Amino acid sequence: MGKTLLQKVWDRHTVRMLPTGQTQVFIGLHLIHEVTTPQAFDVLRARGWRVARPGRTFATVDHIVPTADRTRPFLDLLAEDMATALERNCRDFGIRLAGLDDERQGIVHVIGPELGLTQPGMTIACGDSHTSTHGAFGAVAFGIGTSQVRDVLASQCLAIEPLKVRRIRITGSLPAGVYAKDVALTIIHRLGVGGGVGHAYEYAGDTIERMSMDERMTICNMSIEGGARVGYVNPDETTVEYLRGRPFAPSGDAFERARAWWTASASDPDAIYDDDVEMKADEMTPVVTWGVNPGQSIGVGEAIPSGAEPGSDAEAVAAALEYMQLEAGRPIAGLRVDVAFIGSCTNARLSDLREAARIVRGRRVAPHVKALVVPGSAAVKRAAEGEGLDETFRAAGFEWRAAGCSMCLGMNPDKLQGAQVCAASSNRNFKGRQGSPTGRTLLMSPAMVAAAAVAGEVTDVRALVD
Ligand code: SF4
């Protein structure tokens, strides 16, 4: 009987079964950043422990970094403390750091792949929920908490519950103006924000197979928003070619040996799945969230639900509508937005910025909208500037910033004010997520954010694409 990629990677990395029923799994790559590591390093120091595998650990700063003025010390002393602690910890424990002035700096889930640290068949852990992003390469990648960060630093292992595998096959062609983000939001809407609990999501089907690595990363990134512990795509030639020549990818003969091993990690054709779901890409539309979790979404041409719809949770809908100050039954298109944010580890890669720039080129941001583009990494920023995308955005009235998480979670100075409505290319629309306790987030694709910025309201990007 064939095996899924999850089973193969799990088996190869199993150290032992624990009495708890969990598996102790060896972690091939530990990515760390400034927010979830200070206490973990404090424990190591207090107990006189070393980092078990510093060579398998890589650090960057992303969550708290200012994206406008990065002068040190930061005005926010808590942010400055976190950055300083990470620098000291990396120095003391011998860990490589892509710090603020490093040309490799960026959001941890953007730089891992672009540096070639992320590779197929690996186990990866990081103290951030959206570590599932790395599954796009056929890695099994876990978002972990601070106590688990401590465990991985100290032992390079993680105790994990066994997972079921749900294959989600997406078939057919995406219509123009419908993107990987819309696929991710559609999956979460249909299967629910808790639908993936206890599962790994394997994304398959010809739509996924035709996708670029950037698109696959967007889909895998959102796995956690559907409750899945991990999400992955089987490695193929697209994966291999993406990795060729990356700084930390193997080279020469080693690359060819790695290629064979990487592609052999893919699920076998006769693998058995715990669940199988199929969705048709050609029926998908641009999606916008109206509520306070990524599953509360509708197509851009639809009206905001009332909670009376079959299968709907009326209480949750009423609570979300109250927080969002929205009226049931009104079309989502035409809803005024105050802020447009293109950024985050979901959608701030070069291809995202290219697509958004295509929408804003020759247009102007609506006068009442504050619009900003925050590239996912310093490398994305340089590449975008090399193509003149920064000029396109600036000419349209966007602010062009330095790399970081920024308004995805508002741990830096980029925060919503009061109950502002933000069209965002990020991944979470939880209450207060963007730095204001009453801020309102509408998740959508970067092209839809660009369209909302110029229209000043939620609008159907399909009217603006060629
Ligand atoms: S962009 Fe948002 S989701 Fe991604 S790593 Fe940063 S804070 Fe986490």
Coordinates of C-alpha atoms and ligand atoms in Angstrom, one line a residue:
M1 CA 0.0 0.0 0.0
G2 CA 1.3 3.4 -0.9
K3 CA 2.1 6.2 1.6
T4 CA 1.2 9.8 1.7
L5 CA 4.0 12.4 1.9
L6 CA 3.0 13.0 5.5
Q7 CA 3.5 9.4 6.4
K8 CA 6.9 9.2 4.6
V9 CA 8.2 12.4 6.2
W10 CA 6.8 11.4 9.6
D11 CA 8.4 7.9 9.5
R12 CA 11.8 9.3 8.4
H13 CA 11.8 11.8 11.3
T14 CA 10.4 9.7 14.1
V15 CA 12.7 9.4 17.0
R16 CA 10.4 7.3 19.2
M17 CA 6.8 6.9 20.3
L18 CA 6.0 8.7 23.6
P19 CA 3.8 7.2 26.4
T20 CA 1.4 10.1 25.7
G21 CA 0.6 8.7 22.3
Q22 CA 2.6 11.5 20.7
T23 CA 5.5 11.0 18.4
Q24 CA 8.9 12.6 19.1
V25 CA 9.9 14.0 15.7
F26 CA 13.2 15.3 14.7
I27 CA 13.0 18.8 13.3
G28 CA 15.2 19.5 10.2
L29 CA 14.9 23.3 10.2
H30 CA 13.9 25.6 13.1
L31 CA 13.1 29.1 12.0
I32 CA 13.0 31.7 14.8
H33 CA 12.1 35.3 15.2
E34 CA 12.0 38.0 17.9
V35 CA 8.5 37.5 19.4
T36 CA 8.3 33.9 20.4
T37 CA 11.9 33.2 21.4
P38 CA 13.0 35.5 24.4
Q39 CA 11.5 33.3 27.1
A40 CA 12.6 30.1 25.4
F41 CA 16.3 31.4 25.4
D42 CA 15.9 32.5 29.0
V43 CA 15.0 29.0 30.1
L44 CA 18.1 27.6 28.2
R45 CA 20.3 30.1 29.9
A46 CA 18.9 29.5 33.3
R47 CA 19.4 25.7 33.0
G48 CA 22.8 26.0 31.4
W49 CA 21.7 24.3 28.2
R50 CA 23.0 24.9 24.7
V51 CA 21.0 25.0 21.5
A52 CA 21.1 21.4 20.2
R53 CA 21.6 22.1 16.5
P54 CA 22.4 25.8 15.9
G55 CA 23.3 24.8 12.3
R56 CA 19.6 23.8 11.8
T57 CA 18.3 27.0 13.2
F58 CA 17.9 30.3 11.4
A59 CA 16.6 33.7 12.7
T60 CA 15.2 36.9 11.4
V61 CA 13.3 39.9 12.7
D62 CA 9.9 40.5 11.2
H63 CA 7.0 41.0 13.6
I64 CA 8.0 44.2 15.4
V65 CA 10.2 46.0 12.8
P66 CA 9.1 49.5 11.8
T67 CA 8.6 49.6 8.0
A68 CA 8.9 53.4 7.6
D69 CA 11.8 54.6 9.8
R70 CA 14.1 51.7 11.0
T71 CA 16.5 53.9 13.0
R72 CA 17.8 52.1 16.1
P73 CA 16.9 52.2 18.9
F74 CA 13.2 51.9 17.9
L75 CA 10.8 54.4 19.4
D76 CA 8.9 51.4 20.8
L77 CA 11.1 50.3 23.6
L78 CA 9.4 46.9 23.8
A79 CA 10.2 46.3 20.2
E80 CA 13.8 47.4 20.7
D81 CA 14.1 45.0 23.6
M82 CA 12.9 42.1 21.5
A83 CA 15.2 42.9 18.6
T84 CA 18.1 43.3 21.0
A85 CA 17.3 40.1 22.8
L86 CA 17.2 38.1 19.5
E87 CA 20.6 39.6 18.5
R88 CA 22.2 38.7 21.8
N89 CA 20.7 35.2 21.8
C90 CA 21.8 34.5 18.3
R91 CA 25.3 35.7 19.1
D92 CA 25.5 33.7 22.4
F93 CA 24.1 30.5 21.0
G94 CA 25.8 30.6 17.6
I95 CA 22.7 31.0 15.5
R96 CA 22.6 32.6 12.0
L97 CA 20.6 35.8 12.0
A98 CA 19.2 37.8 9.1
G99 CA 18.9 41.0 11.2
L100 CA 17.5 44.3 10.4
D101 CA 20.3 45.5 8.1
D102 CA 20.9 42.1 6.5
E103 CA 19.9 41.9 2.8
R104 CA 18.2 38.6 3.6
Q105 CA 15.9 40.0 6.3
G106 CA 12.1 39.6 5.9
I107 CA 9.1 37.7 7.1
V108 CA 10.3 34.3 8.3
H109 CA 7.9 32.4 5.9
V110 CA 9.1 34.5 3.0
I111 CA 12.8 34.2 3.5
G112 CA 12.9 30.5 4.4
P113 CA 11.8 29.5 0.9
E114 CA 13.7 32.3 -1.0
L115 CA 17.0 31.4 0.7
G116 CA 16.4 27.7 -0.1
L117 CA 16.4 26.8 3.6
T118 CA 12.9 25.3 3.1
Q119 CA 13.2 22.0 1.2
P120 CA 11.0 19.0 0.3
G121 CA 10.7 16.1 2.7
M122 CA 11.9 18.2 5.7
T123 CA 10.3 18.7 9.0
I124 CA 10.2 22.4 9.9
A125 CA 9.1 24.3 13.0
C126 CA 8.6 27.9 13.8
G127 CA 7.0 29.9 16.6
D128 CA 4.4 31.4 14.3
S129 CA 1.0 29.9 13.2
H130 CA 1.6 30.4 9.5
T131 CA 4.6 28.0 9.4
S132 CA 2.3 25.8 7.3
T133 CA 3.4 28.1 4.4
H134 CA 6.6 25.9 4.0
G135 CA 4.4 22.9 3.1
A136 CA 4.2 24.3 -0.4
F137 CA 7.6 22.6 -0.9
G138 CA 6.4 19.2 0.4
A139 CA 7.8 19.9 3.8
V140 CA 5.9 19.1 6.9
A141 CA 5.9 22.4 8.7
F142 CA 4.5 23.1 12.2
G143 CA 3.6 26.4 13.8
I144 CA 4.5 26.0 17.5
G145 CA 4.2 28.0 20.8
T146 CA 7.0 29.4 23.0
S147 CA 7.3 26.3 25.2
Q148 CA 7.8 24.2 22.1
V149 CA 10.3 26.7 20.7
R150 CA 12.2 26.0 23.9
D151 CA 11.9 22.2 23.3
V152 CA 13.2 22.5 19.7
L153 CA 16.0 24.8 20.7
A154 CA 17.1 22.3 23.4
S155 CA 16.5 19.0 21.7
Q156 CA 15.8 19.7 18.0
C157 CA 12.7 17.5 18.5
L158 CA 9.0 18.1 18.9
A159 CA 6.3 15.9 20.5
I160 CA 3.4 15.8 18.1
E161 CA 0.0 14.0 17.9
P162 CA -0.6 11.8 14.9
L163 CA -2.5 13.4 12.1
K164 CA -5.1 12.3 9.6
V165 CA -4.6 13.4 5.9
R166 CA -7.4 15.0 3.9
R167 CA -6.6 15.4 0.2
I168 CA -8.2 18.5 -1.3
R169 CA -8.2 18.3 -5.0
I170 CA -8.7 21.6 -6.9
T171 CA -9.5 20.9 -10.6
G172 CA -10.0 23.1 -13.6
S173 CA -8.8 26.6 -14.5
L174 CA -9.2 29.7 -12.3
P175 CA -11.0 32.5 -14.1
A176 CA -9.2 35.8 -14.7
G177 CA -9.2 37.9 -11.5
V178 CA -9.4 34.8 -9.3
Y179 CA -6.3 33.9 -7.4
A180 CA -4.7 31.4 -5.0
K181 CA -6.0 33.5 -2.1
D182 CA -9.5 33.0 -3.4
V183 CA -8.9 29.3 -3.5
A184 CA -7.6 29.3 0.1
L185 CA -10.6 31.4 1.3
T186 CA -13.0 29.2 -0.6
I187 CA -11.6 26.0 1.0
I188 CA -11.8 27.5 4.5
H189 CA -15.4 28.7 3.9
R190 CA -16.5 25.3 2.6
L191 CA -14.7 23.1 5.1
G192 CA -14.9 25.5 8.1
V193 CA -12.4 27.2 10.3
G194 CA -12.3 24.0 12.5
G195 CA -12.8 21.6 9.6
G196 CA -9.1 20.7 9.5
V197 CA -8.6 20.0 13.2
G198 CA -6.5 16.9 13.6
H199 CA -5.6 16.8 9.9
A200 CA -2.9 17.6 7.5
Y201 CA -4.3 19.1 4.3
E202 CA -2.7 17.7 1.1
Y203 CA -3.5 20.1 -1.8
A204 CA -3.6 18.3 -5.1
G205 CA -5.4 18.4 -8.5
D206 CA -4.4 20.0 -11.8
T207 CA -5.1 23.6 -10.6
I208 CA -2.5 23.2 -7.8
E209 CA -0.1 21.4 -10.1
R210 CA -0.1 24.4 -12.5
M211 CA 0.4 26.9 -9.7
S212 CA 3.7 28.7 -9.1
M213 CA 5.5 28.2 -5.8
D214 CA 4.3 31.6 -4.7
E215 CA 0.7 30.6 -5.3
R216 CA 1.2 27.2 -3.5
M217 CA 2.7 29.1 -0.6
T218 CA -0.4 31.3 -0.4
I219 CA -2.6 28.2 -0.2
C220 CA -0.5 26.4 2.3
N221 CA -0.1 29.5 4.4
M222 CA -3.9 29.6 5.1
S223 CA -4.1 25.9 6.1
I224 CA -3.9 26.8 9.8
E225 CA -6.9 29.2 9.3
G226 CA -8.9 26.1 8.3
G227 CA -7.8 24.3 11.5
A228 CA -5.3 22.0 9.8
R229 CA -2.1 21.4 11.7
V230 CA -0.1 21.4 8.5
G231 CA -0.8 21.8 4.7
Y232 CA 1.4 20.6 1.9
V233 CA 1.7 20.2 -1.9
N234 CA 3.6 17.3 -3.3
P235 CA 7.1 18.3 -4.6
D236 CA 7.4 18.3 -8.4
E237 CA 9.5 20.0 -11.1
T238 CA 8.1 23.4 -10.3
T239 CA 9.4 22.9 -6.7
V240 CA 12.8 21.6 -7.9
E241 CA 13.3 24.5 -10.4
Y242 CA 12.3 27.1 -7.7
L243 CA 15.1 25.7 -5.5
R244 CA 17.8 25.6 -8.1
G245 CA 20.5 28.1 -7.3
R246 CA 19.1 29.3 -4.0
P247 CA 21.8 30.1 -1.4
F248 CA 21.1 27.2 1.0
A249 CA 19.9 24.6 -1.6
P250 CA 22.4 21.9 -2.6
S251 CA 24.4 22.5 -5.8
G252 CA 26.1 20.4 -8.5
D253 CA 25.8 16.6 -8.1
A254 CA 24.2 17.1 -4.6
F255 CA 21.4 19.0 -6.2
E256 CA 20.7 16.1 -8.6
R257 CA 20.7 13.6 -5.7
A258 CA 18.5 15.9 -3.7
R259 CA 16.1 16.2 -6.7
A260 CA 15.6 12.4 -6.7
W261 CA 15.0 12.3 -3.0
W262 CA 12.7 15.4 -3.0
T263 CA 10.4 14.1 -5.7
A264 CA 10.4 10.6 -4.1
S265 CA 8.9 12.2 -1.0
A266 CA 5.6 12.9 -2.9
S267 CA 2.6 10.8 -2.0
D268 CA 2.4 7.5 -3.8
P269 CA -0.4 7.2 -6.4
D270 CA -2.0 4.4 -4.4
A271 CA -1.8 6.3 -1.1
I272 CA -4.8 6.0 1.1
Y273 CA -6.4 9.2 2.5
D274 CA -8.6 9.6 5.5
D275 CA -10.8 12.0 3.5
D276 CA -10.9 13.3 0.0
V277 CA -12.6 16.5 -1.2
E278 CA -12.8 18.0 -4.6
M279 CA -13.5 21.6 -5.6
K280 CA -13.8 23.2 -9.0
A281 CA -11.6 26.1 -9.8
D282 CA -13.7 27.4 -12.7
E283 CA -16.7 27.9 -10.3
M284 CA -14.6 30.1 -7.9
T285 CA -14.9 33.9 -7.7
P286 CA -13.0 36.7 -5.9
V287 CA -13.7 36.2 -2.2
V288 CA -14.0 38.8 0.6
T289 CA -14.4 38.2 4.3
W290 CA -17.2 40.1 6.1
G291 CA -16.8 38.7 9.6
V292 CA -14.2 37.9 12.3
N293 CA -12.7 34.7 11.1
P294 CA -11.4 33.7 7.6
G295 CA -14.4 31.3 7.1
Q296 CA -16.9 34.2 7.3
S297 CA -16.6 35.1 3.6
I298 CA -18.6 35.6 0.5
G299 CA -18.1 36.1 -3.2
V300 CA -17.6 39.7 -4.1
G301 CA -20.9 39.7 -6.0
E302 CA -22.9 38.4 -3.0
A303 CA -24.7 40.0 -0.1
I304 CA -23.7 39.8 3.6
P305 CA -25.5 36.9 5.3
S306 CA -28.1 37.2 8.0
G307 CA -27.4 33.9 9.8
A308 CA -30.7 32.5 8.6
E309 CA -29.0 30.6 5.8
P310 CA -29.1 26.8 6.0
G311 CA -26.2 25.4 8.1
S312 CA -25.4 28.9 9.4
D313 CA -24.5 29.6 13.1
A314 CA -27.0 32.5 13.7
E315 CA -25.4 33.5 17.0
A316 CA -21.9 33.7 15.5
V317 CA -23.1 35.6 12.5
A318 CA -25.0 38.1 14.7
A319 CA -21.9 38.7 16.9
A320 CA -19.7 39.1 13.8
L321 CA -22.1 41.6 12.2
E322 CA -22.2 43.6 15.4
Y323 CA -18.4 43.9 15.6
M324 CA -18.1 44.6 12.0
Q325 CA -20.9 47.2 12.1
L326 CA -22.4 45.6 9.0
E327 CA -26.0 45.1 7.9
A328 CA -27.2 41.7 6.8
G329 CA -28.4 41.6 3.2
R330 CA -26.3 44.5 1.9
P331 CA -23.9 43.7 -1.0
I332 CA -20.2 43.5 0.1
A333 CA -19.3 45.4 -3.1
G334 CA -19.5 49.1 -2.4
L335 CA -18.5 48.8 1.2
R336 CA -16.2 51.8 1.9
V337 CA -12.7 51.0 3.0
D338 CA -10.3 53.4 4.9
V339 CA -7.1 51.5 4.6
A340 CA -5.6 49.1 1.9
F341 CA -2.8 46.8 3.1
I342 CA -0.8 44.8 0.6
G343 CA 1.6 42.7 2.7
S344 CA 2.1 39.6 5.0
C345 CA 3.5 36.1 4.6
T346 CA 0.4 35.2 2.7
N347 CA 0.6 37.7 -0.2
A348 CA 3.7 39.9 -0.3
R349 CA 5.9 38.0 -2.7
L350 CA 7.0 39.4 -6.0
S351 CA 4.2 37.9 -8.0
D352 CA 1.6 39.3 -5.6
L353 CA 3.1 42.8 -6.0
R354 CA 3.3 42.5 -9.8
E355 CA -0.4 41.6 -10.0
A356 CA -1.4 44.4 -7.6
A357 CA 0.7 46.8 -9.6
R358 CA -1.0 45.7 -12.8
I359 CA -4.3 46.9 -11.2
V360 CA -3.1 50.3 -9.9
R361 CA -1.0 51.2 -13.0
G362 CA -2.4 54.5 -14.4
R363 CA -5.0 54.8 -11.6
R364 CA -5.0 56.7 -8.3
V365 CA -5.8 55.6 -4.8
A366 CA -9.1 57.1 -3.6
P367 CA -8.5 60.3 -1.6
H368 CA -9.9 58.9 1.7
V369 CA -7.8 55.7 1.6
K370 CA -4.5 55.2 3.3
A371 CA -2.7 52.6 1.1
L372 CA 0.5 50.8 1.8
V373 CA 2.6 48.1 0.3
V374 CA 4.9 46.2 2.6
P375 CA 7.1 43.7 0.7
G376 CA 7.5 40.3 2.3
S377 CA 11.3 40.5 2.4
A378 CA 14.2 42.8 1.6
A379 CA 14.8 40.6 -1.5
V380 CA 11.2 41.0 -2.7
K381 CA 11.6 44.8 -2.2
R382 CA 14.8 44.9 -4.2
A383 CA 13.4 42.8 -7.0
A384 CA 10.2 44.9 -7.1
E385 CA 12.2 48.1 -7.2
G386 CA 14.3 46.6 -10.0
E387 CA 11.1 46.2 -12.1
G388 CA 9.9 49.7 -11.1
L389 CA 6.9 48.4 -9.2
D390 CA 7.7 50.8 -6.3
E391 CA 7.3 53.7 -8.8
T392 CA 4.0 52.3 -10.0
F393 CA 2.7 52.1 -6.5
R394 CA 4.0 55.5 -5.4
A395 CA 2.6 57.1 -8.5
A396 CA -0.8 55.7 -7.6
G397 CA -0.6 57.1 -4.1
F398 CA 0.6 54.0 -2.1
E399 CA 3.2 54.2 0.5
W400 CA 6.2 51.9 -0.3
R401 CA 7.7 50.4 2.9
A402 CA 10.5 48.2 4.1
A403 CA 9.9 44.4 4.7
G404 CA 8.1 43.1 7.8
C405 CA 4.9 41.7 9.1
S406 CA 3.5 45.3 9.5
M407 CA -0.2 45.6 9.6
C408 CA -0.8 41.9 9.4
L409 CA -0.9 42.0 13.2
G410 CA 0.0 45.6 14.1
M411 CA 2.9 44.9 16.5
N412 CA 4.9 47.7 14.9
P413 CA 3.7 51.3 14.3
D414 CA 1.5 50.2 11.3
K415 CA -1.8 49.9 13.1
L416 CA -5.5 50.6 12.2
Q417 CA -7.0 53.6 14.0
G418 CA -10.4 53.1 15.8
A419 CA -12.9 51.2 13.8
Q420 CA -11.2 51.7 10.4
V421 CA -12.1 49.2 7.7
C422 CA -9.0 47.7 6.1
A423 CA -8.9 45.7 2.8
A424 CA -6.0 43.4 3.6
S425 CA -4.0 40.7 1.7
S426 CA -3.1 39.1 5.0
N427 CA -4.5 36.0 6.7
R428 CA -6.5 36.8 9.8
N429 CA -9.5 39.0 10.4
F430 CA -9.8 38.4 14.1
K431 CA -11.1 41.2 16.3
G432 CA -8.4 43.7 16.9
R433 CA -5.9 41.8 14.8
Q434 CA -4.5 44.9 13.0
G435 CA -3.5 46.8 16.1
S436 CA -6.8 48.6 17.0
P437 CA -9.2 46.8 19.3
T438 CA -12.1 47.9 17.1
G439 CA -10.4 47.7 13.7
R440 CA -12.2 45.8 11.0
T441 CA -10.4 43.6 8.5
L442 CA -11.6 42.4 5.1
L443 CA -9.4 39.6 3.8
M444 CA -9.0 39.4 0.0
S445 CA -6.4 38.8 -2.7
P446 CA -3.7 41.5 -3.3
A447 CA -5.3 42.4 -6.6
M448 CA -8.6 42.9 -4.8
V449 CA -6.9 45.1 -2.3
A450 CA -5.4 47.1 -5.1
A451 CA -8.9 47.4 -6.7
A452 CA -10.4 48.5 -3.3
A453 CA -7.7 51.1 -2.9
V454 CA -8.4 52.8 -6.2
A455 CA -12.2 52.5 -5.9
G456 CA -12.3 53.5 -2.2
E457 CA -14.6 50.6 -1.6
V458 CA -14.8 46.8 -2.1
T459 CA -15.0 46.2 -5.8
D460 CA -14.8 43.3 -8.2
V461 CA -11.3 43.1 -9.6
R462 CA -12.5 41.2 -12.6
A463 CA -13.8 44.5 -14.0
L464 CA -10.2 45.8 -13.9
V465 CA -8.1 42.8 -15.2
D466 CA -7.4 42.6 -18.9
Ligands
SF4_1 S1 2.9 38.3 8.3 FE1 1.4 37.9 9.8 S2 0.9 35.7 9.8 FE2 2.8 36.1 8.7 S3 4.5 35.7 10.1 FE3 4.0 37.9 10.1 S4 2.5 38.2 11.8 FE4 2.6 36.0 11.3

